[in-house]
């Protein structure tokens, strides 16, 4: 039966709108979102209570806890690369299920830990499984979600993650209020059960087809991302911008308590504002990102927004006025911070996937994801030294770092794009035309197909991959592919180039968007 929107009650429309904002459409993406939601409810409770559990129940000192967790994440961060490679070769779904089960086992082991060596063993296992699980999930997402929808799906996953962590934090807050060993043990048990559920849900998703094995004697190394210098630079710049992660949870609370006269509840309000802003507006922000060019531009604006937020936070420590003025400055800085954070995240997702070669998403996403644990390890040291040690100037130095990383992302992305120019499936041949790499033949090699003119009526006829628009069209002289490898000195006017950059994916469009194709020229 067909039901119009007008026939639905207002409350149903609101629920539908909220569900659409938080969850992807029905299908594999929604399954991934539900698995992550269950996982992060447990993790949110764990993050709130784990430190006190280790101190009050296990009996560890603050130094032992800090050293143990730092060691664990130092081991876990690089583990995402080989585990991601395993997901590429053996199937991401099975690897994700195994790693979620391993994480559940590691959390369950923490229930029994009462000595420092066993604590180290358990937290190292937890960190390795967590980093590997993140890489396997990204590989699974790349296999099950169309290229054009990935950034939007990741935005919804981020919104869902904030809901899960917030709900878990409420559970953890109850345990903190009770403050008994049984309460802390209950939280860890909830986290273990959540990861067990996270292991069950992906098993219901379609199986991801593993990448074909690399031929013997192939020139490319097995873990090629470790030798991919352009992608390494992109990851490094991304890691610098991730220094904003401990900002809202560590540096800002300390700044409010020690350098401003704002009331204590201001810290909680800023955290709620950050979480709610991401939950409500991350999807809308990510909708503006449609390709590498818009992703780089979005990251650049994100860096600028975070610089301004740092300047406002610095001002809150020196302004001489009523408490409400200081609180207003802190709220304004938090709004600017979440505005920049959402843009940086949306652009980074697009960049990470678009620059990764097909069939190697797991290892590349595992490498790119190293920025998160590295920022968690280095961020507290850097931020406390700058913000609390230097005060206002330290805020400006931090903002300058975040700003510099944004514009630097453009040249780094162009360098990373250029590394695949020689492997582009649209190749030059005689007469200024090219051939496109077709599907593998019986011998396993790619058969060459002549390029086909675009199905769109256009004075500029673009070459086609088999059935789809090539990502990097480069058929011969007289062409200029803007911002992509394989450029040639062209004769198109500036207006026509600008129109091509914007692109138009509607049927019959004069200048179809190169972003509409998911073909990987790698």
Coordinates of C-alpha atoms in Angstrom, one line a residue:
X1 CA 0.0 0.0 0.0
X2 CA 1.3 3.4 -0.9
X3 CA 1.5 5.9 2.0
X4 CA 2.2 9.5 1.4
X5 CA 4.1 11.6 3.9
X6 CA 1.0 13.7 4.6
X7 CA -0.8 10.5 5.8
X8 CA 1.9 9.9 8.5
X9 CA 1.5 11.4 12.0
X10 CA 3.9 14.2 12.9
X11 CA 5.7 12.0 15.4
X12 CA 6.2 9.3 12.8
X13 CA 7.8 11.9 10.4
X14 CA 10.1 13.1 13.2
X15 CA 11.1 9.5 14.0
X16 CA 11.7 8.8 10.4
X17 CA 13.8 11.9 10.0
X18 CA 16.0 11.1 13.0
X19 CA 16.4 7.5 11.9
X20 CA 17.4 8.7 8.4
X21 CA 19.9 11.1 9.9
X22 CA 21.5 8.5 12.1
X23 CA 21.2 5.2 10.3
X24 CA 22.1 4.4 6.7
X25 CA 19.4 3.0 4.4
X26 CA 18.4 -0.6 4.8
X27 CA 21.2 -3.0 3.6
X28 CA 24.8 -3.8 4.4
X29 CA 25.5 -0.3 5.6
X30 CA 22.8 -0.4 8.2
X31 CA 24.1 -3.7 9.4
X32 CA 27.6 -2.2 9.9
X33 CA 26.0 0.8 11.8
X34 CA 24.1 -1.5 14.1
X35 CA 27.2 -3.6 14.8
X36 CA 29.1 -0.4 15.6
X37 CA 26.3 0.9 17.8
X38 CA 26.3 -2.2 20.0
X39 CA 30.0 -2.2 20.2
X40 CA 30.3 1.5 21.2
X41 CA 27.6 1.3 23.9
X42 CA 29.9 -1.1 25.7
X43 CA 33.0 0.9 24.9
X44 CA 31.4 4.1 26.2
X45 CA 30.8 2.5 29.6
X46 CA 34.3 1.0 29.5
X47 CA 36.1 4.4 28.8
X48 CA 34.3 6.1 31.7
X49 CA 35.1 3.4 34.3
X50 CA 38.2 1.5 33.2
X51 CA 40.8 3.8 34.8
X52 CA 39.1 3.6 38.2
X53 CA 38.6 -0.2 37.8
X54 CA 42.3 -0.6 37.2
X55 CA 43.2 1.6 40.2
X56 CA 40.6 0.6 42.8
X57 CA 39.9 -3.1 41.9
X58 CA 43.1 -4.3 40.3
X59 CA 45.3 -2.1 42.5
X60 CA 47.5 -0.5 39.9
X61 CA 49.1 2.9 40.3
X62 CA 48.5 5.8 37.9
X63 CA 52.0 5.4 36.4
X64 CA 51.5 1.7 35.8
X65 CA 48.1 2.3 34.1
X66 CA 49.5 5.1 31.9
X67 CA 52.6 3.1 30.8
X68 CA 50.6 -0.1 30.2
X69 CA 47.9 1.7 28.0
X70 CA 50.6 3.6 26.1
X71 CA 52.5 0.4 25.4
X72 CA 49.3 -1.4 24.3
X73 CA 48.3 1.3 21.8
X74 CA 51.9 1.5 20.5
X75 CA 51.7 -2.2 19.7
X76 CA 48.2 -2.1 18.4
X77 CA 48.5 0.9 16.1
X78 CA 50.8 -0.7 13.5
X79 CA 49.0 -4.1 13.8
X80 CA 46.1 -2.6 11.7
X81 CA 48.2 -2.8 8.5
X82 CA 48.9 -6.6 8.4
X83 CA 45.5 -7.4 9.8
X84 CA 43.9 -5.1 7.1
X85 CA 46.0 -7.0 4.5
X86 CA 44.7 -10.3 5.9
X87 CA 41.1 -8.9 5.5
X88 CA 41.8 -8.0 1.9
X89 CA 43.1 -11.5 1.1
X90 CA 40.9 -13.7 3.3
X91 CA 37.6 -11.8 3.3
X92 CA 36.8 -8.8 5.5
X93 CA 33.7 -10.2 7.1
X94 CA 35.3 -13.3 8.6
X95 CA 38.3 -11.3 9.9
X96 CA 35.9 -8.7 11.4
X97 CA 34.0 -11.4 13.2
X98 CA 37.2 -13.1 14.5
X99 CA 38.6 -9.8 15.8
X100 CA 35.3 -8.8 17.5
X101 CA 35.4 -12.1 19.3
X102 CA 39.0 -11.6 20.2
X103 CA 38.2 -8.2 21.7
X104 CA 35.3 -9.7 23.7
X105 CA 37.8 -12.3 25.1
X106 CA 40.3 -9.6 25.9
X107 CA 37.7 -7.5 27.9
X108 CA 36.5 -10.6 29.6
X109 CA 40.1 -11.4 30.6
X110 CA 40.3 -8.0 32.3
X111 CA 37.6 -9.2 34.7
X112 CA 40.1 -11.7 36.1
X113 CA 43.3 -9.6 36.0
X114 CA 44.9 -8.9 39.4
X115 CA 48.6 -8.6 38.5
X116 CA 50.5 -6.2 36.3
X117 CA 51.9 -8.7 33.8
X118 CA 48.4 -10.1 33.1
X119 CA 47.1 -6.5 32.8
X120 CA 49.7 -5.8 30.2
X121 CA 48.8 -9.0 28.3
X122 CA 45.1 -8.2 28.3
X123 CA 45.3 -4.6 27.3
X124 CA 47.8 -5.3 24.5
X125 CA 45.4 -8.0 23.2
X126 CA 42.6 -5.5 23.4
X127 CA 44.5 -2.8 21.5
X128 CA 45.7 -5.1 18.7
X129 CA 42.2 -6.5 18.2
X130 CA 40.6 -3.0 18.3
X131 CA 43.0 -1.6 15.7
X132 CA 42.6 -4.7 13.5
X133 CA 38.9 -4.6 13.8
X134 CA 38.8 -1.0 12.6
X135 CA 40.8 -1.9 9.5
X136 CA 38.6 -4.9 8.8
X137 CA 35.5 -2.9 9.1
X138 CA 36.7 -0.3 6.7
X139 CA 37.7 -3.0 4.2
X140 CA 34.2 -4.6 4.6
X141 CA 32.6 -1.2 4.1
X142 CA 34.6 -0.6 0.9
X143 CA 33.5 -4.0 -0.4
X144 CA 29.8 -3.7 0.4
X145 CA 29.1 0.1 -0.1
X146 CA 29.2 1.8 -3.5
X147 CA 32.0 4.3 -4.0
X148 CA 29.7 7.3 -4.3
X149 CA 28.0 6.4 -1.0
X150 CA 31.0 5.7 1.3
X151 CA 31.5 9.2 2.7
X152 CA 27.8 9.6 3.5
X153 CA 27.7 6.1 5.1
X154 CA 30.8 7.0 7.2
X155 CA 29.1 10.2 8.4
X156 CA 26.1 8.2 9.6
X157 CA 28.4 5.7 11.3
X158 CA 30.1 8.7 13.0
X159 CA 26.7 10.0 14.2
X160 CA 25.7 6.5 15.4
X161 CA 29.1 6.2 17.2
X162 CA 28.3 9.4 19.2
X163 CA 24.9 8.0 20.2
X164 CA 26.5 4.7 21.3
X165 CA 29.3 6.3 23.3
X166 CA 26.9 8.7 24.9
X167 CA 24.5 5.9 25.9
X168 CA 27.5 3.9 27.2
X169 CA 28.8 6.8 29.2
X170 CA 25.4 7.1 31.0
X171 CA 25.8 3.4 32.0
X172 CA 29.3 4.1 33.2
X173 CA 28.1 7.2 35.1
X174 CA 25.7 5.0 37.1
X175 CA 28.6 2.6 37.9
X176 CA 30.7 5.6 39.0
X177 CA 27.9 6.7 41.3
X178 CA 27.7 3.3 42.9
X179 CA 31.5 3.0 43.1
X180 CA 31.7 -0.6 44.2
X181 CA 33.9 -3.4 42.7
X182 CA 30.7 -5.2 41.5
X183 CA 29.6 -2.1 39.6
X184 CA 32.9 -1.8 37.8
X185 CA 32.9 -5.5 37.0
X186 CA 29.4 -5.2 35.6
X187 CA 30.5 -2.4 33.2
X188 CA 33.4 -4.6 31.9
X189 CA 30.9 -7.5 31.5
X190 CA 28.6 -5.3 29.5
X191 CA 31.5 -4.3 27.2
X192 CA 32.4 -8.0 26.7
X193 CA 28.8 -8.9 25.8
X194 CA 28.6 -5.9 23.5
X195 CA 31.7 -7.1 21.5
X196 CA 30.2 -10.6 21.4
X197 CA 27.1 -9.1 19.8
X198 CA 29.3 -7.1 17.5
X199 CA 30.8 -10.4 16.4
X200 CA 27.4 -11.9 15.6
X201 CA 25.9 -9.0 13.6
X202 CA 28.5 -8.8 10.8
X203 CA 28.0 -12.6 10.2
X204 CA 24.6 -11.7 8.8
X205 CA 26.1 -9.3 6.2
X206 CA 27.0 -10.4 2.6
X207 CA 30.4 -11.9 2.3
X208 CA 33.0 -9.6 0.8
X209 CA 34.9 -11.1 -2.1
X210 CA 38.6 -11.3 -1.2
X211 CA 41.0 -9.6 -3.5
X212 CA 42.7 -11.9 -6.0
X213 CA 46.1 -13.2 -4.9
X214 CA 49.1 -11.3 -6.2
X215 CA 51.0 -13.1 -9.0
X216 CA 54.3 -14.6 -8.0
X217 CA 57.2 -12.4 -8.7
X218 CA 55.0 -9.2 -8.6
X219 CA 57.0 -6.1 -8.3
X220 CA 54.7 -4.5 -5.7
X221 CA 55.5 -5.5 -2.1
X222 CA 52.9 -7.4 -0.2
X223 CA 52.4 -4.5 2.3
X224 CA 52.7 -1.8 -0.4
X225 CA 51.3 0.9 1.8
X226 CA 54.5 0.9 3.9
X227 CA 56.4 2.1 0.8
X228 CA 53.8 4.5 -0.5
X229 CA 55.4 7.8 0.5
X230 CA 52.6 10.0 -0.8
X231 CA 50.0 8.1 1.2
X232 CA 52.3 8.2 4.2
X233 CA 52.5 12.0 4.0
X234 CA 48.7 12.2 3.7
X235 CA 48.4 10.0 6.8
X236 CA 50.9 12.2 8.7
X237 CA 49.0 15.3 8.0
X238 CA 45.8 13.6 9.0
X239 CA 47.4 12.6 12.3
X240 CA 48.4 16.2 13.0
X241 CA 44.8 17.3 12.6
X242 CA 43.7 14.5 14.9
X243 CA 45.4 16.2 17.8
X244 CA 42.1 17.9 18.3
X245 CA 40.7 14.5 19.6
X246 CA 42.0 14.9 23.2
X247 CA 41.1 18.6 23.1
X248 CA 37.5 18.4 24.2
X249 CA 38.1 15.6 26.7
X250 CA 41.4 16.5 28.3
X251 CA 43.0 19.9 27.5
X252 CA 39.8 22.0 27.6
X253 CA 38.5 20.6 31.0
X254 CA 42.0 21.4 32.5
X255 CA 42.0 24.8 30.9
X256 CA 38.5 25.6 32.2
X257 CA 39.4 24.5 35.8
X258 CA 42.9 26.2 36.0
X259 CA 42.8 29.2 33.7
X260 CA 39.2 30.5 33.7
X261 CA 36.5 31.4 36.2
X262 CA 33.8 29.4 34.4
X263 CA 31.7 27.0 36.5
X264 CA 32.5 23.3 36.5
X265 CA 29.3 22.4 34.6
X266 CA 30.6 24.3 31.6
X267 CA 32.9 21.3 30.8
X268 CA 30.0 18.9 30.7
X269 CA 28.0 21.4 28.5
X270 CA 30.9 21.7 26.0
X271 CA 31.1 17.9 25.7
X272 CA 27.4 17.6 25.2
X273 CA 27.5 20.3 22.6
X274 CA 30.4 18.5 20.7
X275 CA 28.6 15.1 20.8
X276 CA 25.2 16.5 19.8
X277 CA 26.7 18.7 17.0
X278 CA 28.4 15.7 15.4
X279 CA 25.2 13.6 15.8
X280 CA 23.0 16.2 14.2
X281 CA 25.1 17.8 11.5
X282 CA 27.9 15.3 10.4
X283 CA 25.7 13.8 7.7
X284 CA 24.8 17.2 6.3
X285 CA 28.4 18.3 6.4
X286 CA 29.6 15.1 4.6
X287 CA 27.0 15.6 1.8
X288 CA 29.1 18.4 0.4
X289 CA 32.1 16.1 -0.2
X290 CA 31.8 14.4 -3.6
X291 CA 35.4 13.8 -4.6
X292 CA 39.0 14.5 -3.8
X293 CA 38.8 18.2 -4.8
X294 CA 35.9 18.9 -2.5
X295 CA 37.5 16.7 0.2
X296 CA 40.7 18.7 0.2
X297 CA 38.8 22.0 0.3
X298 CA 36.7 20.7 3.2
X299 CA 39.8 19.7 5.1
X300 CA 41.3 23.1 4.5
X301 CA 38.2 24.8 5.9
X302 CA 38.2 22.5 8.9
X303 CA 41.8 23.5 9.7
X304 CA 40.8 27.2 9.5
X305 CA 37.8 26.6 11.8
X306 CA 39.9 24.9 14.4
X307 CA 42.5 27.7 14.4
X308 CA 39.7 30.2 15.1
X309 CA 38.4 28.0 17.9
X310 CA 41.8 27.8 19.5
X311 CA 42.1 31.6 19.4
X312 CA 38.7 32.0 21.1
X313 CA 39.7 29.5 23.8
X314 CA 42.9 31.5 24.4
X315 CA 40.8 34.6 24.7
X316 CA 38.7 33.0 27.4
X317 CA 41.7 32.7 29.7
X318 CA 42.6 36.4 29.6
X319 CA 39.3 38.2 29.3
X320 CA 38.4 40.2 32.4
X321 CA 34.6 40.2 32.7
X322 CA 31.6 38.4 34.1
X323 CA 31.4 34.6 34.3
X324 CA 28.7 34.5 31.6
X325 CA 31.2 36.2 29.1
X326 CA 33.8 33.6 29.8
X327 CA 31.2 30.8 29.4
X328 CA 30.0 32.4 26.1
X329 CA 33.5 32.4 24.7
X330 CA 34.0 28.8 25.7
X331 CA 30.7 27.8 24.0
X332 CA 31.6 29.8 20.9
X333 CA 35.0 28.1 20.7
X334 CA 33.4 24.7 21.1
X335 CA 31.0 25.5 18.3
X336 CA 33.9 26.4 16.0
X337 CA 35.8 23.3 17.1
X338 CA 33.0 20.9 16.2
X339 CA 32.4 22.8 12.9
X340 CA 36.0 22.3 12.0
X341 CA 36.1 18.7 13.3
X342 CA 33.1 17.6 11.1
X343 CA 34.7 19.1 8.0
X344 CA 38.1 17.5 8.7
X345 CA 36.5 14.1 9.3
X346 CA 34.3 14.2 6.2
X347 CA 37.2 15.2 3.9
X348 CA 39.6 12.7 5.5
X349 CA 37.2 9.8 4.9
X350 CA 36.9 10.6 1.2
X351 CA 40.7 11.0 0.8
X352 CA 41.5 7.8 2.6
X353 CA 39.3 5.7 0.4
X354 CA 39.8 7.4 -2.9
X355 CA 43.6 7.2 -2.7
X356 CA 43.7 3.5 -1.7
X357 CA 44.2 1.1 -4.5
X358 CA 41.4 -1.4 -5.2
X359 CA 41.9 -4.7 -3.5
X360 CA 44.1 -3.1 -0.8
X361 CA 41.5 -1.1 1.2
X362 CA 42.2 -3.1 4.3
X363 CA 45.9 -2.4 4.6
X364 CA 45.5 1.2 3.5
X365 CA 42.7 1.9 5.9
X366 CA 44.7 0.2 8.7
X367 CA 47.6 2.5 7.9
X368 CA 45.5 5.6 7.7
X369 CA 43.7 4.6 10.9
X370 CA 47.0 4.6 12.8
X371 CA 46.5 8.3 13.2
X372 CA 43.8 7.7 15.9
X373 CA 45.9 5.7 18.4
X374 CA 48.9 7.9 17.7
X375 CA 46.9 11.0 18.4
X376 CA 45.6 9.4 21.6
X377 CA 49.1 8.6 22.8
X378 CA 50.8 11.9 21.7
X379 CA 47.9 14.2 22.1
X380 CA 47.8 14.4 25.9
X381 CA 51.5 15.2 26.1
X382 CA 51.5 17.8 23.3
X383 CA 48.2 19.5 24.4
X384 CA 49.0 19.8 28.1
X385 CA 52.5 21.1 27.3
X386 CA 51.1 23.7 24.9
X387 CA 47.8 24.7 26.5
X388 CA 48.7 24.5 30.2
X389 CA 52.5 25.2 29.9
X390 CA 52.3 28.2 27.4
X391 CA 48.8 29.4 28.0
X392 CA 47.3 31.7 25.3
X393 CA 50.3 31.5 23.0
X394 CA 50.2 27.7 23.3
X395 CA 46.6 27.7 22.0
X396 CA 47.8 29.8 19.0
X397 CA 50.6 27.4 18.3
X398 CA 48.2 24.5 18.4
X399 CA 45.8 26.3 16.0
X400 CA 48.7 27.1 13.7
X401 CA 49.6 23.4 13.5
X402 CA 46.0 22.4 12.7
X403 CA 45.7 25.2 10.1
X404 CA 49.0 24.3 8.4
X405 CA 48.0 20.7 8.0
X406 CA 44.9 21.6 6.1
X407 CA 46.4 23.5 3.1
X408 CA 49.3 21.0 3.0
X409 CA 46.8 18.3 2.4
X410 CA 46.1 19.6 -1.2
X411 CA 49.7 19.1 -2.6
X412 CA 50.0 15.8 -0.7
X413 CA 46.8 14.5 -2.3
X414 CA 47.9 15.6 -5.7
X415 CA 51.2 13.8 -5.2
X416 CA 49.3 10.6 -4.1
X417 CA 47.1 10.9 -7.2
X418 CA 50.1 11.1 -9.4
X419 CA 51.6 7.9 -8.2
X420 CA 49.0 5.9 -10.1
X421 CA 49.2 7.7 -13.4
X422 CA 51.3 5.1 -15.1
X423 CA 48.9 2.4 -14.0
X424 CA 45.7 4.2 -15.3
X425 CA 43.5 1.8 -17.2
X426 CA 42.9 4.4 -19.9
X427 CA 46.2 4.2 -21.9
X428 CA 47.5 6.2 -24.8
X429 CA 47.7 4.5 -28.2
X430 CA 48.2 5.6 -31.7
X431 CA 45.9 8.3 -33.1
X432 CA 45.4 10.1 -29.8
X433 CA 43.0 7.5 -28.5
X434 CA 43.4 4.9 -25.7
X435 CA 42.4 1.5 -24.4
X436 CA 40.8 0.7 -21.2
X437 CA 41.7 -2.3 -19.0
X438 CA 38.8 -4.8 -19.4
X439 CA 37.9 -7.7 -17.2
X440 CA 40.5 -10.5 -16.6
X441 CA 40.6 -13.2 -19.3
X442 CA 41.1 -16.9 -18.6
X443 CA 44.8 -16.3 -18.0
X444 CA 44.1 -13.8 -15.3
X445 CA 45.4 -10.8 -17.2
X446 CA 43.3 -7.7 -18.0
X447 CA 42.2 -7.6 -21.6
X448 CA 42.4 -4.3 -23.4
X449 CA 39.3 -2.6 -24.7
X450 CA 39.1 0.4 -27.0
X451 CA 37.8 3.5 -25.2
X452 CA 34.2 4.5 -25.9
X453 CA 32.9 8.0 -26.2
X454 CA 30.7 9.3 -23.4
X455 CA 27.0 8.5 -23.5
X456 CA 26.4 12.2 -22.6
X457 CA 26.0 14.6 -25.5
X458 CA 28.9 16.9 -25.0
X459 CA 31.4 18.9 -27.1
X460 CA 34.0 17.2 -25.0
X461 CA 33.7 13.5 -25.4
X462 CA 35.1 11.7 -22.4
X463 CA 36.5 8.1 -22.7
X464 CA 34.7 5.3 -20.9
X465 CA 35.8 2.4 -18.8
X466 CA 33.8 -0.6 -19.7
X467 CA 30.3 0.7 -19.1
X468 CA 31.3 3.7 -16.8
X469 CA 33.0 7.0 -17.0
X470 CA 36.8 6.8 -16.4
X471 CA 38.0 8.4 -13.2
X472 CA 41.1 9.9 -14.9
X473 CA 40.2 10.4 -18.6
X474 CA 43.3 10.9 -20.6
X475 CA 42.8 9.9 -24.2
X476 CA 45.3 12.2 -26.0
X477 CA 46.5 15.6 -27.0
X478 CA 44.2 18.6 -26.6
X479 CA 42.8 17.3 -23.3
X480 CA 43.4 18.6 -19.8
X481 CA 42.2 16.5 -16.8
X482 CA 41.9 19.0 -14.0
X483 CA 43.7 18.1 -10.8
X484 CA 44.4 14.5 -11.8
X485 CA 47.3 12.5 -13.2
X486 CA 47.9 12.2 -16.9
X487 CA 47.4 15.9 -17.6
X488 CA 48.1 17.2 -21.1
X489 CA 48.4 20.7 -22.4
X490 CA 44.8 21.5 -23.3
X491 CA 42.8 24.1 -25.1
X492 CA 39.6 24.1 -23.1
X493 CA 38.5 27.5 -21.8
X494 CA 38.6 28.3 -18.1
X495 CA 34.8 28.4 -18.0
X496 CA 34.6 24.9 -19.4
X497 CA 37.2 23.6 -17.0
X498 CA 35.3 25.0 -14.1
X499 CA 32.1 23.5 -15.3
X500 CA 33.8 20.1 -15.7
X501 CA 35.2 20.4 -12.1
X502 CA 31.7 20.9 -10.7
X503 CA 30.3 18.1 -12.8
X504 CA 26.7 17.2 -13.3
X505 CA 25.5 13.6 -13.0
X506 CA 22.0 14.1 -14.3
X507 CA 21.0 12.3 -17.5
X508 CA 21.9 14.3 -20.5
X509 CA 24.3 16.6 -18.7
X510 CA 26.8 18.3 -20.8
X511 CA 29.7 17.8 -18.4
X512 CA 29.2 14.6 -16.4
X513 CA 31.2 14.4 -13.1
X514 CA 34.3 12.3 -13.0
X515 CA 33.3 11.5 -9.5
X516 CA 30.4 9.4 -10.8
X517 CA 32.7 6.5 -11.6
X518 CA 33.9 4.0 -9.1
X519 CA 36.6 2.6 -11.4
X520 CA 40.0 2.6 -9.7
X521 CA 42.8 3.7 -11.9
X522 CA 45.4 1.9 -9.8

